Coordinates of C-alpha atoms in Angstrom, one line a residue:
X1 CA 94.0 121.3 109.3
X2 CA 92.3 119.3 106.3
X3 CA 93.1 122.2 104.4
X4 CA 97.0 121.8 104.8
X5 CA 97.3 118.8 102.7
X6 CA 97.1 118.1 98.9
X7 CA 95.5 115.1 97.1
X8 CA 95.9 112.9 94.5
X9 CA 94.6 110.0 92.9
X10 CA 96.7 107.4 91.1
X11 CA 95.1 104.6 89.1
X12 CA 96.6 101.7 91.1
X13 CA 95.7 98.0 89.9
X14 CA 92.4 99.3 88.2
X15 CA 91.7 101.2 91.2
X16 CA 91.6 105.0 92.0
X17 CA 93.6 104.9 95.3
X18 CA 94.0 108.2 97.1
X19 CA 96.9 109.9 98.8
X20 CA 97.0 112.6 100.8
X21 CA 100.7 114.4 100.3
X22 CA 102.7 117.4 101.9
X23 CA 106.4 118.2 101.6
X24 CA 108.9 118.6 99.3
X25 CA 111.0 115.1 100.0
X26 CA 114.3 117.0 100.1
X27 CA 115.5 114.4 102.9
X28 CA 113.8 111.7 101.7
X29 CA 109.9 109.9 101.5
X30 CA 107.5 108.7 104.6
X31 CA 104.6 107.0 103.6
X32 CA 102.1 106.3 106.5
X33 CA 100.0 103.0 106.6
X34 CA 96.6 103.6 109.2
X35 CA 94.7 101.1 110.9
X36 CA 90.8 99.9 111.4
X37 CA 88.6 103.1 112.0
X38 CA 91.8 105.1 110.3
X39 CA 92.2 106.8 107.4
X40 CA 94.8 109.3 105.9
X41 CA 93.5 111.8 108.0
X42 CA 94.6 110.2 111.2
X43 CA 98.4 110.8 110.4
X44 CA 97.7 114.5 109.9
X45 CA 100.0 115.6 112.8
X46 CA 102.8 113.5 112.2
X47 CA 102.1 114.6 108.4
X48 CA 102.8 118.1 109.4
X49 CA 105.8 117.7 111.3
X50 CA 107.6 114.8 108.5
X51 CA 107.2 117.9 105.7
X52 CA 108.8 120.5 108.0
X53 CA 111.6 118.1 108.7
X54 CA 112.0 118.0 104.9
X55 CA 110.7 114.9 104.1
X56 CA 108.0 114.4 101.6
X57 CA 104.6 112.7 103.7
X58 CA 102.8 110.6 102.1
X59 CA 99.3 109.1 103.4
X60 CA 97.0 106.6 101.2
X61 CA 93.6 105.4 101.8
X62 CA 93.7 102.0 101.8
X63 CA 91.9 100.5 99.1
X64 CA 88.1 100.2 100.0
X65 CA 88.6 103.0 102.7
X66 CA 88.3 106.3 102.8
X67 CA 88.0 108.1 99.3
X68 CA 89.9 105.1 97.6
X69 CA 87.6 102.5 95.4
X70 CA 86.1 99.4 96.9
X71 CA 87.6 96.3 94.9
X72 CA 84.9 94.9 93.0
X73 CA 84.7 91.6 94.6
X74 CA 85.5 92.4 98.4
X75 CA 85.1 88.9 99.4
X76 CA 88.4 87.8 97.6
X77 CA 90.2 90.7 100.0
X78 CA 93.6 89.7 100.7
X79 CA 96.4 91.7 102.6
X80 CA 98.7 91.4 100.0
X81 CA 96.5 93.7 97.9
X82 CA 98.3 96.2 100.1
X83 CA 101.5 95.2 99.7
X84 CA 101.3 95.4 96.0
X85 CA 99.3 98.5 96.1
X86 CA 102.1 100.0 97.9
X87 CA 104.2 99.1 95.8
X88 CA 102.8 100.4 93.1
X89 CA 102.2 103.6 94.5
X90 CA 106.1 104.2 94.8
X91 CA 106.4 103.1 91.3
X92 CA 103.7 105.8 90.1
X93 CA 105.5 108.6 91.7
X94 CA 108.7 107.7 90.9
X95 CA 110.1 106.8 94.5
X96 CA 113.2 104.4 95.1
X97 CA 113.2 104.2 98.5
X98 CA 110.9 105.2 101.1
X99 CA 110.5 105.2 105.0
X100 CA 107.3 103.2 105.8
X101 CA 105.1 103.9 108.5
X102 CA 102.0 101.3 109.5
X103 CA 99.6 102.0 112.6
X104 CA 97.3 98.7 114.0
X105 CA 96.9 96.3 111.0
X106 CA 98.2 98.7 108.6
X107 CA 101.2 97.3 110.4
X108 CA 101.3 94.1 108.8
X109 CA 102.0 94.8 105.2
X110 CA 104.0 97.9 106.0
X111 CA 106.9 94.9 108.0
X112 CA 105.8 92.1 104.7
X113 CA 106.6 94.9 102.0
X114 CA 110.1 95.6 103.9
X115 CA 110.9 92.1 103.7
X116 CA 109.5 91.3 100.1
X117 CA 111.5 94.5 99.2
X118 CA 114.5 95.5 101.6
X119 CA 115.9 97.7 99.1
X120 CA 112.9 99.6 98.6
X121 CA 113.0 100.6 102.5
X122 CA 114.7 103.2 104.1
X123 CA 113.4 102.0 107.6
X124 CA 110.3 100.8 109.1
X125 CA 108.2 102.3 112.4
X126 CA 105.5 100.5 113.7
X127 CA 102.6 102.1 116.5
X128 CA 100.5 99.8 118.9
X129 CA 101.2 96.3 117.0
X130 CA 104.9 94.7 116.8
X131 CA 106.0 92.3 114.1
X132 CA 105.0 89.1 114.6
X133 CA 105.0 85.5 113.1
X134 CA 101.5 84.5 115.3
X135 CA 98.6 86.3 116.0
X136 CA 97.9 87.2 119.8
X137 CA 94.6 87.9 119.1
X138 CA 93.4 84.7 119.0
X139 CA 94.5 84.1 122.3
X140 CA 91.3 86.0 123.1
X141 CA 89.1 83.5 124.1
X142 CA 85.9 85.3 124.9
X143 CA 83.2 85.1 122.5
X144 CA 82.4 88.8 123.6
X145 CA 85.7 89.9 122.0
X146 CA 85.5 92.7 119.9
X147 CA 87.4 90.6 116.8
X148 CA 85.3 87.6 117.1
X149 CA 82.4 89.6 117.1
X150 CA 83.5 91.8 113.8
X151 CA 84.3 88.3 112.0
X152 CA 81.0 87.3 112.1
X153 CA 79.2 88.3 108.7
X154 CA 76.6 90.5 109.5
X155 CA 77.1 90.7 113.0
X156 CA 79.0 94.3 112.8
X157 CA 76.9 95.7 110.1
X158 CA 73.5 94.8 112.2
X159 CA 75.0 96.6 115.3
X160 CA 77.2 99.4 113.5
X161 CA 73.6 100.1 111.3
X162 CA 71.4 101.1 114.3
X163 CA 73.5 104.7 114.5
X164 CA 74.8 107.2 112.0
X165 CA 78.1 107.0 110.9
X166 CA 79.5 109.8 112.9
X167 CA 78.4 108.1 116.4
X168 CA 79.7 104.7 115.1
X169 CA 83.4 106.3 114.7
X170 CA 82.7 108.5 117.7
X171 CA 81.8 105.5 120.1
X172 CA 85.1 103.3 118.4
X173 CA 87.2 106.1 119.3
X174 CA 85.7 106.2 122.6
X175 CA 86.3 102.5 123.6
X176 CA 89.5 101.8 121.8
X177 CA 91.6 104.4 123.1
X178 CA 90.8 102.5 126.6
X179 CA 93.1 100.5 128.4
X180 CA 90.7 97.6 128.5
X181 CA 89.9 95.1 125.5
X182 CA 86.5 96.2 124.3
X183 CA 84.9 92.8 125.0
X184 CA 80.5 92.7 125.3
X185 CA 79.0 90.5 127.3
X186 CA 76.0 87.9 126.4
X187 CA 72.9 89.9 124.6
X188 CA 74.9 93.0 124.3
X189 CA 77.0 94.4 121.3
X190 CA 80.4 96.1 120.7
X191 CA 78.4 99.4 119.8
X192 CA 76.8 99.2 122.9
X193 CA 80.0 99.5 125.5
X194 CA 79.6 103.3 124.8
X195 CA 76.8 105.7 125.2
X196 CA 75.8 108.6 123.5
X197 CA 76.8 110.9 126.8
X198 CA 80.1 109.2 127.2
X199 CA 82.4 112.2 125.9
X200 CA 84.7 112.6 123.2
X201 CA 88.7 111.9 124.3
X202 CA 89.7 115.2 124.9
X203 CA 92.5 114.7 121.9
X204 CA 89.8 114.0 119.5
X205 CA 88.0 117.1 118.8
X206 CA 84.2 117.2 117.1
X207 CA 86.1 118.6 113.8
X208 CA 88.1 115.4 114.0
X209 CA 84.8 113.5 114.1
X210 CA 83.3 115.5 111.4
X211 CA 86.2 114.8 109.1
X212 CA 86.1 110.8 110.1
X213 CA 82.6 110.6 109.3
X214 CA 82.2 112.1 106.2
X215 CA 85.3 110.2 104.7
X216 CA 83.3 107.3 105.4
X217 CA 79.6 108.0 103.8
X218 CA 81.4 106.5 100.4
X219 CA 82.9 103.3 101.4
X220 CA 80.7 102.6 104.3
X221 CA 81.9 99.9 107.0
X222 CA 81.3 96.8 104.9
X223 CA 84.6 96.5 103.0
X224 CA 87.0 98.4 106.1
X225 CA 85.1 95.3 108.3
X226 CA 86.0 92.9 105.3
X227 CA 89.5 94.1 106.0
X228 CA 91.4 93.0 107.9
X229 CA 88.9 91.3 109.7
X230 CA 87.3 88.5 107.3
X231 CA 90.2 88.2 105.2
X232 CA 90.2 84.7 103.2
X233 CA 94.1 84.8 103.1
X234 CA 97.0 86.4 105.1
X235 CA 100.4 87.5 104.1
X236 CA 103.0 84.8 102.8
X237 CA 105.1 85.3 105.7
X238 CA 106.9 81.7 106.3
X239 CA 109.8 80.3 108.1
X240 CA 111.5 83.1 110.4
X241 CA 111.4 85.9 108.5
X242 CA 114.1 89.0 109.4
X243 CA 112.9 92.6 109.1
X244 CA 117.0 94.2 107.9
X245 CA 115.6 97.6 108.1
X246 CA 116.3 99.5 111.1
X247 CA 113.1 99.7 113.1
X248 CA 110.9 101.1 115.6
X249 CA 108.4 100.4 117.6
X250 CA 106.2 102.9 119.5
X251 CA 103.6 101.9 121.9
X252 CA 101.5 103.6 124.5
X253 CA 101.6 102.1 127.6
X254 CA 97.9 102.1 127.7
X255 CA 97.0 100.6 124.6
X256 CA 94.4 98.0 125.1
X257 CA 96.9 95.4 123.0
X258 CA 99.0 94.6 125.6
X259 CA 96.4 93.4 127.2
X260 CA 96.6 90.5 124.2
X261 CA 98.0 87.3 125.9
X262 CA 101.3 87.1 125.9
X263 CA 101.9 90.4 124.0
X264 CA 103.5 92.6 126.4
X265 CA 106.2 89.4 127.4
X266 CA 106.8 89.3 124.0
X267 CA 108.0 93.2 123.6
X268 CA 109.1 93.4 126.8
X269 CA 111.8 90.1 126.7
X270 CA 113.1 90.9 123.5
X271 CA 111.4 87.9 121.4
X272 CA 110.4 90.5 118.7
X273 CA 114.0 91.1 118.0
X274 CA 114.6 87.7 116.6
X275 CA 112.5 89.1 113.8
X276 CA 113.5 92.5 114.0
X277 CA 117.0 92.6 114.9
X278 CA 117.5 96.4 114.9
X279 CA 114.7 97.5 116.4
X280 CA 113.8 100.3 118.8
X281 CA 111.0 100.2 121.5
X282 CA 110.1 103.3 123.3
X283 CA 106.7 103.4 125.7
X284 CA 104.7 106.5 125.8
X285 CA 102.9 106.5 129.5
X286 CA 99.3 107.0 129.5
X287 CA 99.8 106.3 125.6
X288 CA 96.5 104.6 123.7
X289 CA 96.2 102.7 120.8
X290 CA 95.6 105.8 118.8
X291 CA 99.3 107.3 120.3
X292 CA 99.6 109.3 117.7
X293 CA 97.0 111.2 117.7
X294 CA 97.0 111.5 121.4
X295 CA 100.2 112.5 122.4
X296 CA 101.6 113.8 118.6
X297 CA 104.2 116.1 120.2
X298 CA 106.1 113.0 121.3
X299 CA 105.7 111.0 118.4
X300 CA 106.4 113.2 115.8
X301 CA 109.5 113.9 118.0
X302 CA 110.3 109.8 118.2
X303 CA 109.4 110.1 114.3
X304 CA 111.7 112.6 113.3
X305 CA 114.9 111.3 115.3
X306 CA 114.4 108.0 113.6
X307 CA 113.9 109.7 110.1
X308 CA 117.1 112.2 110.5
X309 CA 118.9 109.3 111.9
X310 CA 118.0 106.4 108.8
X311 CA 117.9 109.2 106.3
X312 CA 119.8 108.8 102.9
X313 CA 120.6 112.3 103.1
X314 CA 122.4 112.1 106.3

């Protein structure tokens, strides 16, 4: 499927950021934002099915990841590199307006760029992480928690460096498409929650693998751990913020993030419509965190409706 997709790289900010692209954009533009293992290549399906809609799909590495440059100073990481990046990606290929797409973190400056620059957005769909003001991670209290244990300096690296890079993204895969929060108990690491004969989700297919882990013998782990997970600063989100763009939201109801405290009360009552007044919520049973990849039928269906709905063409 690698094959189906072309590739370019735009000089963004005195970095070589790359895109993966497919479609004509008759209808209009998606760009997809991925998460932490992610890269372009985990939006392939949905890729697929946005371009035979007629819209032009549009996937970047985020900057440090995949085949994009690492920032020369990864310690002063910020998320709103990735808001400006984005922006200036639409800038360098002359797009106006664009439907944005974020997955896990990649969430976070795909909702901050739609309210830095309404006009800009089209609409906004979120997977596996809602828009929010707090973060209900930290209600996580466990000092075996997987986040805790990434924040540490170091700490990842040591455990992430005793296997190749193929079993590191095999074994995430493996634990975070789980209903439970990957949490390791005292003397034991994140890495070690999954073992080498633990197989494969059936999904997620050993070319899938392949493809992950060769993406990542460039960057490595040290900058994708940087961010999000050490970042000095967060987005300039302050006061109540409202996302105007029509939204929606797409979780699996098996994604280990409802688990968060307090999460699934705050979907579920409505509280993230104070910040995202027109927003949509649709649950995908036995849904994972990586939805999209698992069930793709039904998202790029979900997808799809939202786009032809939202579109500027309509």
């Amino acid at each position: 499927m690698e094959q189906e997709f072309e590739h370019t790289f735009l000089k963004i900010r005195g970095l070589n950021i790359h895109i993966a692209h497919k479609g004509e954009g008759g209808s209009g533009t998606v760009v997809f934002l991925h998460g932490f293992p992610e890269i372009w290549y985990s939006w392939r399906h949905q890729m697929v099915a946005a371009a035979a809609a007629g819209f032009r799909a549009i996937a970047p590495d985020f900057r440090g990841y995949g085949l994009s440059d690492q920032p020369p100073d990864p310690a002063s990481a910020s998320l709103d590199d990735l808001v400006t990046d984005l922006f200036a990606i639409l800038d360098a290929l002359s797009i106006s307006k664009a439907f944005i797409v974020g997955k896990d973190f990649g969430v976070r400056p795909a909702y901050q760029f739609a309210i830095s620059y309404p006009n800009r957005v089209c609409g906004a769909i979120t997977l596996g992480i809602p828009f929010s003001i707090t973060s209900f991670s930290s209600a996580v209290k466990s000092p075996g928690f997987y986040i805790s244990r990434w924040r540490e300096p170091g700490r990842a690296e040591a455990d992430f460096g005793r296997f190749d890079i193929k079993r590191v993204v095999r074994t995430i895969y493996i634990l975070f498409s789980r209903s439970e929060i990957p949490i390791a108990e005292e003397g034991q690491e994140i890495m070690d929650l999954a073992d080498s004969s633990t197989p494969l989700p059936a999904w997620f297919t050993d070319e899938d693998l392949a493809v992950y882990a060769s993406l990542y013998e460039k960057p490595g782990f040290a900058y994708p751990l940087q961010m999000p997970y050490r970042v000095s600063k967060t987005l300039g989100i302050t006061g109540e913020p409202k996302v105007e763009a029509p939204s929606l939201l797409i979780m699996g109801e098996k994604d280990y993030v409802l688990k968060f405290p307090g999460m699934e009360e705050y979907i579920k009552s409505g509280m993230v419509k104070k910040f995202v007044p027109d927003l949509e919520i649709v649950y995908i049973p036995e849904g994972s965190h990586f939805v999209q990849e698992q069930f793709p039928q039904q998202v790029n269906q979900l997808i799809i409706t939202f786009l032809k709905n939202h579109s500027l063409s309509k």
